[in-house]
PDB file of C-alpha atoms in Angstrom:
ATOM      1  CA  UNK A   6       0.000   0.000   0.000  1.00 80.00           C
ATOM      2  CA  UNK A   7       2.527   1.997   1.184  1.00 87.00           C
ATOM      3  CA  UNK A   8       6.606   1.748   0.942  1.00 92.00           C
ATOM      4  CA  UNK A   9       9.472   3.744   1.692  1.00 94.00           C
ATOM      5  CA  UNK A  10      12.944   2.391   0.251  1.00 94.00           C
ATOM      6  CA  UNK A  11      16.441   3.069   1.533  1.00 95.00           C
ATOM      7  CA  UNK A  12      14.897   6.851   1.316  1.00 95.00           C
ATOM      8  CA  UNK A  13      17.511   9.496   2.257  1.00 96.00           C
ATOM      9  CA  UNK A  14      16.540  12.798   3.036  1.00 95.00           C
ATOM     10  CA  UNK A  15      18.871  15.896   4.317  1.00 93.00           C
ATOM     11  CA  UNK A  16      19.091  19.534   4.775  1.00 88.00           C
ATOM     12  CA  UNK A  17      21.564  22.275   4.742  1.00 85.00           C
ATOM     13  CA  UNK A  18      21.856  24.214   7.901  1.00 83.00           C
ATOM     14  CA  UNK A  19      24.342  26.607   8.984  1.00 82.00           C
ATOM     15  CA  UNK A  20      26.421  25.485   5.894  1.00 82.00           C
ATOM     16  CA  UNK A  21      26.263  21.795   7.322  1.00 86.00           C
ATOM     17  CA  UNK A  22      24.875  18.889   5.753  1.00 87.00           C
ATOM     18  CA  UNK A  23      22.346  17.332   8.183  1.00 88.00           C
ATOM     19  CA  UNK A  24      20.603  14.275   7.204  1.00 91.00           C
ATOM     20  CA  UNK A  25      17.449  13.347   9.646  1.00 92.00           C
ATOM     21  CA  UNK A  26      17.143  10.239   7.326  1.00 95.00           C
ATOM     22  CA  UNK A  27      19.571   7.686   6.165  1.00 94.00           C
ATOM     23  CA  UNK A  28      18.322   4.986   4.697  1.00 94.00           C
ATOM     24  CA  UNK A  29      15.018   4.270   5.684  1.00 95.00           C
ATOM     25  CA  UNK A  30      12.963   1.593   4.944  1.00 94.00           C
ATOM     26  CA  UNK A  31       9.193   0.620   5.600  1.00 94.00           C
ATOM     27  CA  UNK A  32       6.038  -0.794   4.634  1.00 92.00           C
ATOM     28  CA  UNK A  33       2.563  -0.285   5.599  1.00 90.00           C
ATOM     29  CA  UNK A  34      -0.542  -2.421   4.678  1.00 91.00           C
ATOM     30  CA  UNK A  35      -4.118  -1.558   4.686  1.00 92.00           C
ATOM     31  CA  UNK A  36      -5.504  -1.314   7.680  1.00 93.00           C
ATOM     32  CA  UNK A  37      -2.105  -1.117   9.243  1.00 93.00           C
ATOM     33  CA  UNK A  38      -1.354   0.865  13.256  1.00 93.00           C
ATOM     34  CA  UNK A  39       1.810   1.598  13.418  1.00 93.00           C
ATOM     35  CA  UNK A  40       4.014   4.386  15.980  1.00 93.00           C
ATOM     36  CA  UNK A  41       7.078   5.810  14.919  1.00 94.00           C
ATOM     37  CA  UNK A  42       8.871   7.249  18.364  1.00 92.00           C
ATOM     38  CA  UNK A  43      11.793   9.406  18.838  1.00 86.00           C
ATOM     39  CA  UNK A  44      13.686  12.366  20.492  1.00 80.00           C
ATOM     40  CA  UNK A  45      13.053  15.784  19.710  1.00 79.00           C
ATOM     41  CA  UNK A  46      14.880  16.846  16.469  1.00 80.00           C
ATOM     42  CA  UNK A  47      15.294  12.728  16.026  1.00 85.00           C
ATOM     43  CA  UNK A  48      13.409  13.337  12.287  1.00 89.00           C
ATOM     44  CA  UNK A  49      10.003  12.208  12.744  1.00 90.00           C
ATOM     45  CA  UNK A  50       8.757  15.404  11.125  1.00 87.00           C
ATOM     46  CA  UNK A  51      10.222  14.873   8.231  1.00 91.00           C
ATOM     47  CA  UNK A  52       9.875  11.393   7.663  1.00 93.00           C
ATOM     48  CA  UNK A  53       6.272  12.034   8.383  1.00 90.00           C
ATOM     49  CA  UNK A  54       6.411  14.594   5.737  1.00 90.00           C
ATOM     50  CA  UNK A  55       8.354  12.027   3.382  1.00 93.00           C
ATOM     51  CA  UNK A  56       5.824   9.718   3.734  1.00 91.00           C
ATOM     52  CA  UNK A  57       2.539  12.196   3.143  1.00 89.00           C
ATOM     53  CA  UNK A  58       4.337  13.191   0.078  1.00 88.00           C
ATOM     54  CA  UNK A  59       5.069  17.056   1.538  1.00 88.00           C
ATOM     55  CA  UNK A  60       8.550  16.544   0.475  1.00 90.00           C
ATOM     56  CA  UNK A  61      10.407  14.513  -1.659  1.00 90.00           C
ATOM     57  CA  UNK A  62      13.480  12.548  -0.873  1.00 93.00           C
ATOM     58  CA  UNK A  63      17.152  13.610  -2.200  1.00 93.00           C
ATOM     59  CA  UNK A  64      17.303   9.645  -2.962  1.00 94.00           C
ATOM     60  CA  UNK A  65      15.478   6.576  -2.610  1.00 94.00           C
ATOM     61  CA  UNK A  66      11.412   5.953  -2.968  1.00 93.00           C
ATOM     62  CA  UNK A  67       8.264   6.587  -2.000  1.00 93.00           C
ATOM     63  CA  UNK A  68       6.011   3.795  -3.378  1.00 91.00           C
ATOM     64  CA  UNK A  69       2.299   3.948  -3.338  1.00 82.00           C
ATOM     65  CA  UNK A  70      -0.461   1.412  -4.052  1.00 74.00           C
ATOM     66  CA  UNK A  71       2.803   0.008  -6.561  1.00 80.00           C
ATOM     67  CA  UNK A  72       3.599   3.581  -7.969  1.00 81.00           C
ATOM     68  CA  UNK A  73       6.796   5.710  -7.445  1.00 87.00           C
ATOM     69  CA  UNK A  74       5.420   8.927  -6.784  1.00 85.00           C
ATOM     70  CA  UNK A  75       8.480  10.814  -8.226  1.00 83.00           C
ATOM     71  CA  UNK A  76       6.930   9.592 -11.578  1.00 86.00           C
ATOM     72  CA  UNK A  77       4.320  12.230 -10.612  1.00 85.00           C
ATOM     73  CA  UNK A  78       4.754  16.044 -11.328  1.00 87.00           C
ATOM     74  CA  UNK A  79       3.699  18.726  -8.358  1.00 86.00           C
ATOM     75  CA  UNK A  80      -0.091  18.979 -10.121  1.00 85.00           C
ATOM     76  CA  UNK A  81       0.042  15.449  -9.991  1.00 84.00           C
ATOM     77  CA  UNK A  82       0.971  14.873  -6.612  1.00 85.00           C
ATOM     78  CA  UNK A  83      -0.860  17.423  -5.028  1.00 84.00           C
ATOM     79  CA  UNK A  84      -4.188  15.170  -6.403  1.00 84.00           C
ATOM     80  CA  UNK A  85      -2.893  12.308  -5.053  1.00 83.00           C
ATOM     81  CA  UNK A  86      -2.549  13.548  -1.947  1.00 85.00           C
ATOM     82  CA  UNK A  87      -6.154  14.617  -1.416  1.00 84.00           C
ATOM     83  CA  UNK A  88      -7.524  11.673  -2.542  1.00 85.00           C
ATOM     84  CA  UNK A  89      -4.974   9.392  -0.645  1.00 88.00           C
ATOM     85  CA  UNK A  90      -3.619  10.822   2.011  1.00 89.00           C
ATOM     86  CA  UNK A  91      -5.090  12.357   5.316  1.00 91.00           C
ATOM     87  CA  UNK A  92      -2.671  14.683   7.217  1.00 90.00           C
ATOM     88  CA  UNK A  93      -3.349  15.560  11.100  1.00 89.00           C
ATOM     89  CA  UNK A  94      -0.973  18.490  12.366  1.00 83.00           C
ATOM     90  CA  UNK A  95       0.348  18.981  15.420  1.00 77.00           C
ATOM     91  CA  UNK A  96      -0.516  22.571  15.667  1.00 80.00           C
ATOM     92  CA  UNK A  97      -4.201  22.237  14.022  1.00 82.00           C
ATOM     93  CA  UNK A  98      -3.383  24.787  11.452  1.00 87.00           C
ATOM     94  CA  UNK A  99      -6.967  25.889  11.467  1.00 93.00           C
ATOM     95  CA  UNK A 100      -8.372  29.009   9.813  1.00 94.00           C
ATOM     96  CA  UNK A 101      -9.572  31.330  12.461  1.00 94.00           C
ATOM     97  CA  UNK A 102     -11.835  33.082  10.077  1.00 95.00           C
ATOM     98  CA  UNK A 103     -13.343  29.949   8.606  1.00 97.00           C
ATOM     99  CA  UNK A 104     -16.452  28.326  10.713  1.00 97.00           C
ATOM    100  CA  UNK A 105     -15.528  24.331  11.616  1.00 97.00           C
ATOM    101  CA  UNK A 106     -17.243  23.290   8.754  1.00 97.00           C
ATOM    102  CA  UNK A 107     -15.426  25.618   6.374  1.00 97.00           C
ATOM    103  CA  UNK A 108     -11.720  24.410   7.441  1.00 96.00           C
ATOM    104  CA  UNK A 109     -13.034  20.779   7.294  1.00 96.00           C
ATOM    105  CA  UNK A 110     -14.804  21.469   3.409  1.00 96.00           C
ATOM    106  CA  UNK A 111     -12.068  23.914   2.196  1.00 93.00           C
ATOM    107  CA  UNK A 112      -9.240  20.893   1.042  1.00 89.00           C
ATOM    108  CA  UNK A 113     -12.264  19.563  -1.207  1.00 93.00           C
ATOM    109  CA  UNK A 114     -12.767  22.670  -3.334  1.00 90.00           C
ATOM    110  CA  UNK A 115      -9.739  21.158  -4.753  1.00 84.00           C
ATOM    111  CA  UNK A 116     -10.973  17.870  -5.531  1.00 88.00           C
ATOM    112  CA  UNK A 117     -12.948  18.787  -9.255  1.00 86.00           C
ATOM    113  CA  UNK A 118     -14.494  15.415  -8.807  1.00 89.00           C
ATOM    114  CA  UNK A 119     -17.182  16.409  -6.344  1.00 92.00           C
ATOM    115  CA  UNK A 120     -19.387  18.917  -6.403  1.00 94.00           C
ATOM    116  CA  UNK A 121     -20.527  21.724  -4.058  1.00 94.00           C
ATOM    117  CA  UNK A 122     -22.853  19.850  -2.296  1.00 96.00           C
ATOM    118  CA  UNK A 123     -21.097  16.685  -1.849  1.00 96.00           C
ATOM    119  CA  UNK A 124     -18.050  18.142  -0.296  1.00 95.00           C
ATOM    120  CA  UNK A 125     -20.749  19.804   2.102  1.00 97.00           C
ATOM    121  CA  UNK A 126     -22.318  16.204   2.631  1.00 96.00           C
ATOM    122  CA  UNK A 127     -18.417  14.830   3.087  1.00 95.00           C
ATOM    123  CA  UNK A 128     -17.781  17.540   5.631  1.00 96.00           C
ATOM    124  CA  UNK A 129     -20.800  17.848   7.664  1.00 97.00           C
ATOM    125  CA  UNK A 130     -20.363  13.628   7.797  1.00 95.00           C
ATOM    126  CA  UNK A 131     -16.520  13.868   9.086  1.00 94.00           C
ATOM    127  CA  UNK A 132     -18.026  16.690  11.884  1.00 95.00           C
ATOM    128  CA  UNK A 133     -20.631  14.110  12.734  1.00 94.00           C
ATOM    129  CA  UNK A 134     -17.445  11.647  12.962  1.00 90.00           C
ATOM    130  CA  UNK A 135     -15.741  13.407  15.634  1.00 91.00           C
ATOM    131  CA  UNK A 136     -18.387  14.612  17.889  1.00 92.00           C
ATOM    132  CA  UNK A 137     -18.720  18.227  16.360  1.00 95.00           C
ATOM    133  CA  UNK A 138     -21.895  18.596  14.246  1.00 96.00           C
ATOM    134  CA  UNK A 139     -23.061  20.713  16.909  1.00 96.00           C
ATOM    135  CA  UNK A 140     -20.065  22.733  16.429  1.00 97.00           C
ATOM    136  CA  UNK A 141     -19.786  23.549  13.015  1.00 97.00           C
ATOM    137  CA  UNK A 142     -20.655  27.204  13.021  1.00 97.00           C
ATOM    138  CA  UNK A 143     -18.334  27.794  15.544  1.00 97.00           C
ATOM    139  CA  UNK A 144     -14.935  29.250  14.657  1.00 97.00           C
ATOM    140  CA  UNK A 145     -11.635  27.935  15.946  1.00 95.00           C
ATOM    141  CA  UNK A 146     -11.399  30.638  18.979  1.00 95.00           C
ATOM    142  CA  UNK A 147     -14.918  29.692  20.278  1.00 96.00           C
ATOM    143  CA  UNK A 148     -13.566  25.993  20.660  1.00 95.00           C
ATOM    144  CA  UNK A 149     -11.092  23.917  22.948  1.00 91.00           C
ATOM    145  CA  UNK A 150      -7.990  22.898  22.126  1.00 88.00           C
ATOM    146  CA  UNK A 151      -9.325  18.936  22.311  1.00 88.00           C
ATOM    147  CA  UNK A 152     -12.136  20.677  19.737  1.00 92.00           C
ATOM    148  CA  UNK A 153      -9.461  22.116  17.493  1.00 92.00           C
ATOM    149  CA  UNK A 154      -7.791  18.946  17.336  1.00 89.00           C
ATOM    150  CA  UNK A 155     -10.969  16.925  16.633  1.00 91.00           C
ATOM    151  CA  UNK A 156     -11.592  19.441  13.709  1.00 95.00           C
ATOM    152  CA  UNK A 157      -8.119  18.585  12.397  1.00 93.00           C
ATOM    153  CA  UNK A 158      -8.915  15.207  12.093  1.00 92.00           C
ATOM    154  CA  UNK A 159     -12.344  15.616  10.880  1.00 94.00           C
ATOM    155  CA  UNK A 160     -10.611  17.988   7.984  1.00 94.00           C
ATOM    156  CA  UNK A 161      -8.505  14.562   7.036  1.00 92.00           C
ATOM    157  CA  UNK A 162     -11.171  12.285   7.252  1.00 92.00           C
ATOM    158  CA  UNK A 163     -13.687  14.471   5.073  1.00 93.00           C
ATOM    159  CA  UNK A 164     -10.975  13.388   1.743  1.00 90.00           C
ATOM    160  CA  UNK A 165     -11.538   9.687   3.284  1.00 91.00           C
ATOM    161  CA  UNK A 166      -8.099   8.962   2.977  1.00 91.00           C
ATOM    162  CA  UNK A 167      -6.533   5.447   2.179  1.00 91.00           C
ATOM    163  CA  UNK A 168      -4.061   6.717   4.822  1.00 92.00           C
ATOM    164  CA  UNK A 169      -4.046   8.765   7.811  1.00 93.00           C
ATOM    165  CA  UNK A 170      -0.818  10.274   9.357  1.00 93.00           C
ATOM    166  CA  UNK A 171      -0.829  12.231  12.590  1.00 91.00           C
ATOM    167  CA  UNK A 172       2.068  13.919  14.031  1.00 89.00           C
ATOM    168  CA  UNK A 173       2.169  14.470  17.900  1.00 86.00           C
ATOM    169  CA  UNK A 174      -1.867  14.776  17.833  1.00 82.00           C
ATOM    170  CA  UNK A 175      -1.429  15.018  21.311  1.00 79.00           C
ATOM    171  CA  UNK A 176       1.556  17.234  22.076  1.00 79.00           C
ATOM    172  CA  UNK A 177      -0.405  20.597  22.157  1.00 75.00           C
ATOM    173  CA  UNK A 178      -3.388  19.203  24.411  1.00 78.00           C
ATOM    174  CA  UNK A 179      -3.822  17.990  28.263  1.00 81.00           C
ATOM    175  CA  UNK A 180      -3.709  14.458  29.103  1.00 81.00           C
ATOM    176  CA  UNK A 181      -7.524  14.272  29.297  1.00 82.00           C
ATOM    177  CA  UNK A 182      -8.032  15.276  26.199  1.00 79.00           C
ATOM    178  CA  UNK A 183      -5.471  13.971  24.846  1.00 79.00           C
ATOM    179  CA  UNK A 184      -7.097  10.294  25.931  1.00 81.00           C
ATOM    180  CA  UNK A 185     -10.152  11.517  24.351  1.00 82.00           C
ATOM    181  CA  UNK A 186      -8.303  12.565  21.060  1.00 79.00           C
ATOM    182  CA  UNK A 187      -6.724   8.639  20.890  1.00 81.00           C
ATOM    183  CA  UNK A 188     -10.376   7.699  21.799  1.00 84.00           C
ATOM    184  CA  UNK A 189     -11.778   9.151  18.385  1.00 84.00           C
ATOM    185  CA  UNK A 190      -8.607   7.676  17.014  1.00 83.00           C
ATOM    186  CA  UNK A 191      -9.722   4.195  18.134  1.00 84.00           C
ATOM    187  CA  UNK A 192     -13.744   4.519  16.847  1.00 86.00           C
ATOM    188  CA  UNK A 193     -11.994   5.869  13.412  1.00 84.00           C
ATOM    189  CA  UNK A 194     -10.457   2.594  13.080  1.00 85.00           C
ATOM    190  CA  UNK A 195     -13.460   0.225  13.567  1.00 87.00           C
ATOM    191  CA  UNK A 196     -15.347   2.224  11.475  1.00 87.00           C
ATOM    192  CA  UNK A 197     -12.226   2.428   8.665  1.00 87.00           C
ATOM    193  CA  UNK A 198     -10.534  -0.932   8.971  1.00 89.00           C
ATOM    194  CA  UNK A 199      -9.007  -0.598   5.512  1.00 92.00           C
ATOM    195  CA  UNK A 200      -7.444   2.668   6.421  1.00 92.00           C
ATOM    196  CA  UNK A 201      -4.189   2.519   7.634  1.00 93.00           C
ATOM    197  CA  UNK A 202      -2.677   5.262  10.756  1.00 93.00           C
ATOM    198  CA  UNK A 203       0.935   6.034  10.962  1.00 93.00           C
ATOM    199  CA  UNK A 204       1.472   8.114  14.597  1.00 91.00           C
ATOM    200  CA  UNK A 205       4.483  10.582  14.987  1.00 91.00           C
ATOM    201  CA  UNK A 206       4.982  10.903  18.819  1.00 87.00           C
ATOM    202  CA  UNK A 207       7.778  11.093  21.563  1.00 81.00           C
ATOM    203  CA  UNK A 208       5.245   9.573  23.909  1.00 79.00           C
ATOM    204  CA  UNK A 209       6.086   5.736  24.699  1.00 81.00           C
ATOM    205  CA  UNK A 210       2.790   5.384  26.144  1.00 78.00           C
ATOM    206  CA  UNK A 211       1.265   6.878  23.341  1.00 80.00           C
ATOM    207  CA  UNK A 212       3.208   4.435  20.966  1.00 86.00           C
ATOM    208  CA  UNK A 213       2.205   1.242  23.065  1.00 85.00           C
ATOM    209  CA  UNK A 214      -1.406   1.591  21.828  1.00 83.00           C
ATOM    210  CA  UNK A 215      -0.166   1.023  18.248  1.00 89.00           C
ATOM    211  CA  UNK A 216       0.208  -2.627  16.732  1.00 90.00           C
ATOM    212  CA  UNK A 217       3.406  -1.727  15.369  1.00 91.00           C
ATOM    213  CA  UNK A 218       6.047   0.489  16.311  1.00 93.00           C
ATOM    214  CA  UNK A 219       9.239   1.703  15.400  1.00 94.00           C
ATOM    215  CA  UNK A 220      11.841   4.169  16.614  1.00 93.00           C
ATOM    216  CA  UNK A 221      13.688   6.750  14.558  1.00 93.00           C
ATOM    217  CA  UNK A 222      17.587   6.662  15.591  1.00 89.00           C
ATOM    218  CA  UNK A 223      20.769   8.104  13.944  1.00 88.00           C
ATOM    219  CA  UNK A 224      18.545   8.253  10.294  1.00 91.00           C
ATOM    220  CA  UNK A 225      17.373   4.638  10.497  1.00 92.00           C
ATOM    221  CA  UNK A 226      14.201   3.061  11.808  1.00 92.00           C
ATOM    222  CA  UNK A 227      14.256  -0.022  13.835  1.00 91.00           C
ATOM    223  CA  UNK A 228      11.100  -2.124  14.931  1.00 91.00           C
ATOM    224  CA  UNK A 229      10.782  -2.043  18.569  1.00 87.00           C
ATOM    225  CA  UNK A 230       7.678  -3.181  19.448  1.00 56.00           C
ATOM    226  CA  UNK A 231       4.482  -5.656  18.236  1.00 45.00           C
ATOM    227  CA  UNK A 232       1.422  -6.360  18.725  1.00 45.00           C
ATOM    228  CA  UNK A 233       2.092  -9.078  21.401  1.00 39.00           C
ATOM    229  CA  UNK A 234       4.008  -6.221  23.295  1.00 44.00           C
ATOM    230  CA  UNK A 235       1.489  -3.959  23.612  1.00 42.00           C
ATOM    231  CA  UNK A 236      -1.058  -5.809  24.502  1.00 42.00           C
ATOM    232  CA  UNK A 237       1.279  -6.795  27.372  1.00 39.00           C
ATOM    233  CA  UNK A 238       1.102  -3.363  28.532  1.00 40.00           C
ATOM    234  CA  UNK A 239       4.003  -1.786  26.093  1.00 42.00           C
ATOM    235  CA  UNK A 240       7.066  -2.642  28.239  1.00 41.00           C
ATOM    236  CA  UNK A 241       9.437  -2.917  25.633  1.00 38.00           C
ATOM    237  CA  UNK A 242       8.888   0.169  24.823  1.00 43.00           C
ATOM    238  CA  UNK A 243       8.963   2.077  28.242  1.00 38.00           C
ATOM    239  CA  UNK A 244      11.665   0.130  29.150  1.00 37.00           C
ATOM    240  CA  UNK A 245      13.775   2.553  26.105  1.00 40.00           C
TER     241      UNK A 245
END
């Protein structure tokens, strides 16, 4: 479904080459939960970017559904990310001018393959997903931070992506609602069982909820976890 391959991916800083990724590899099935953990400044970011096809790696692949997507051109790509791909921020990046609704329908005026009113149906459906369809003629300062987030996610699910990737959906918000965040997370996933979730955090915790896991050290990713593991609580990977 998806595949990274010995993808290598740098940046110049202060006249330095830095390289966040080295050579990473890894495949993800439908329906696939997988964690990728890691210091601060470790490269999750960007290999989270890598893989939501934000950025393209200096060498390797990014292989999708059997297709390189460096075959594709920026037009190209930018389609195939809103019809594939379903990208939850850290930071929300929510218009404050835009009612819920709005920043959950505005990625679809981009999709020419729906009209007006079904991106409206899409988006008042992905609301209704998350809890919010009271909310959706609220803006983003009349809500909570847990709200914000929900409306993040609700703005990924509207494309219904083949793949959702979240980075740190729980770094800006309290533990409480930060449980209820993964909660949604979890109801998302019996609904969606074909849709595969790839999770960005520095939270071991976090990570031992996934079926997979991995952790993002010196450019490389090594598997440090299974299911069997966290099921068992997620020692293995508390124990790092």
């Amino acid at each position: 479904m998806l595949e990274l391959v010995d993808v290598v991916k740098g940046f110049s800083v202060g006249g330095h080459r830095v390289e966040p990724l080295r050579g990473v590899s890894l495949a993800v099935q439908p329906g696939d939960y997988s964690a990728i953990i890691g210091p601060s400044g470790s490269g999750k970011s960007t290999l989270l970017h890598v893989l939501g096809c934000l950025e393209r790696p200096d060498r390797g692949e990014v292989i999708v559904g059997g297709r390189s997507v460096q075959t594709l051109d920026d037009e190209a790509l930018s389609i195939f990310r809103g019809r594939t791909l379903g990208f939850v921020f850290q930071r929300f990046h929510l218009v404050d001018r835009m009612t819920a609704l709005r920043n959950v329908e505005m990625p679809l005026d981009y999709r020419a393959d729906l009209s007006r009113a079904e991106r409206r149906t899409r988006a008042e459906a992905a609301l209704a997903q998350v809890g919010l369809a009271a909310h959706a003629g609220h803006r983003p300062r009349q809500l909570s931070g847990g709200q914000q987030q929900r409306v993040a996610i609700a703005r990924a699910l509207a494309a219904r992506p083949r793949i959702l990737l979240l980075d740190e959906p729980t770094g800006n918000l309290d533990p409480e609602t930060g449980a209820e965040v993964l909660s949604i997370v979890r109801d998302l996933r019996r609904r969606e069982p074909q849709m595969a979730v790839i999770l960005v955090t520095h939270d071991h915790d976090l990570a031992a909820r996934a079926e997979r896991c991995y952790r993002l050290d010196a450019g490389k990713l090594w598997p440090v976890a299974s299911a069997g593991a966290d099921r068992a609580g997620g020692q293995m990977l508390r124990a790092l």
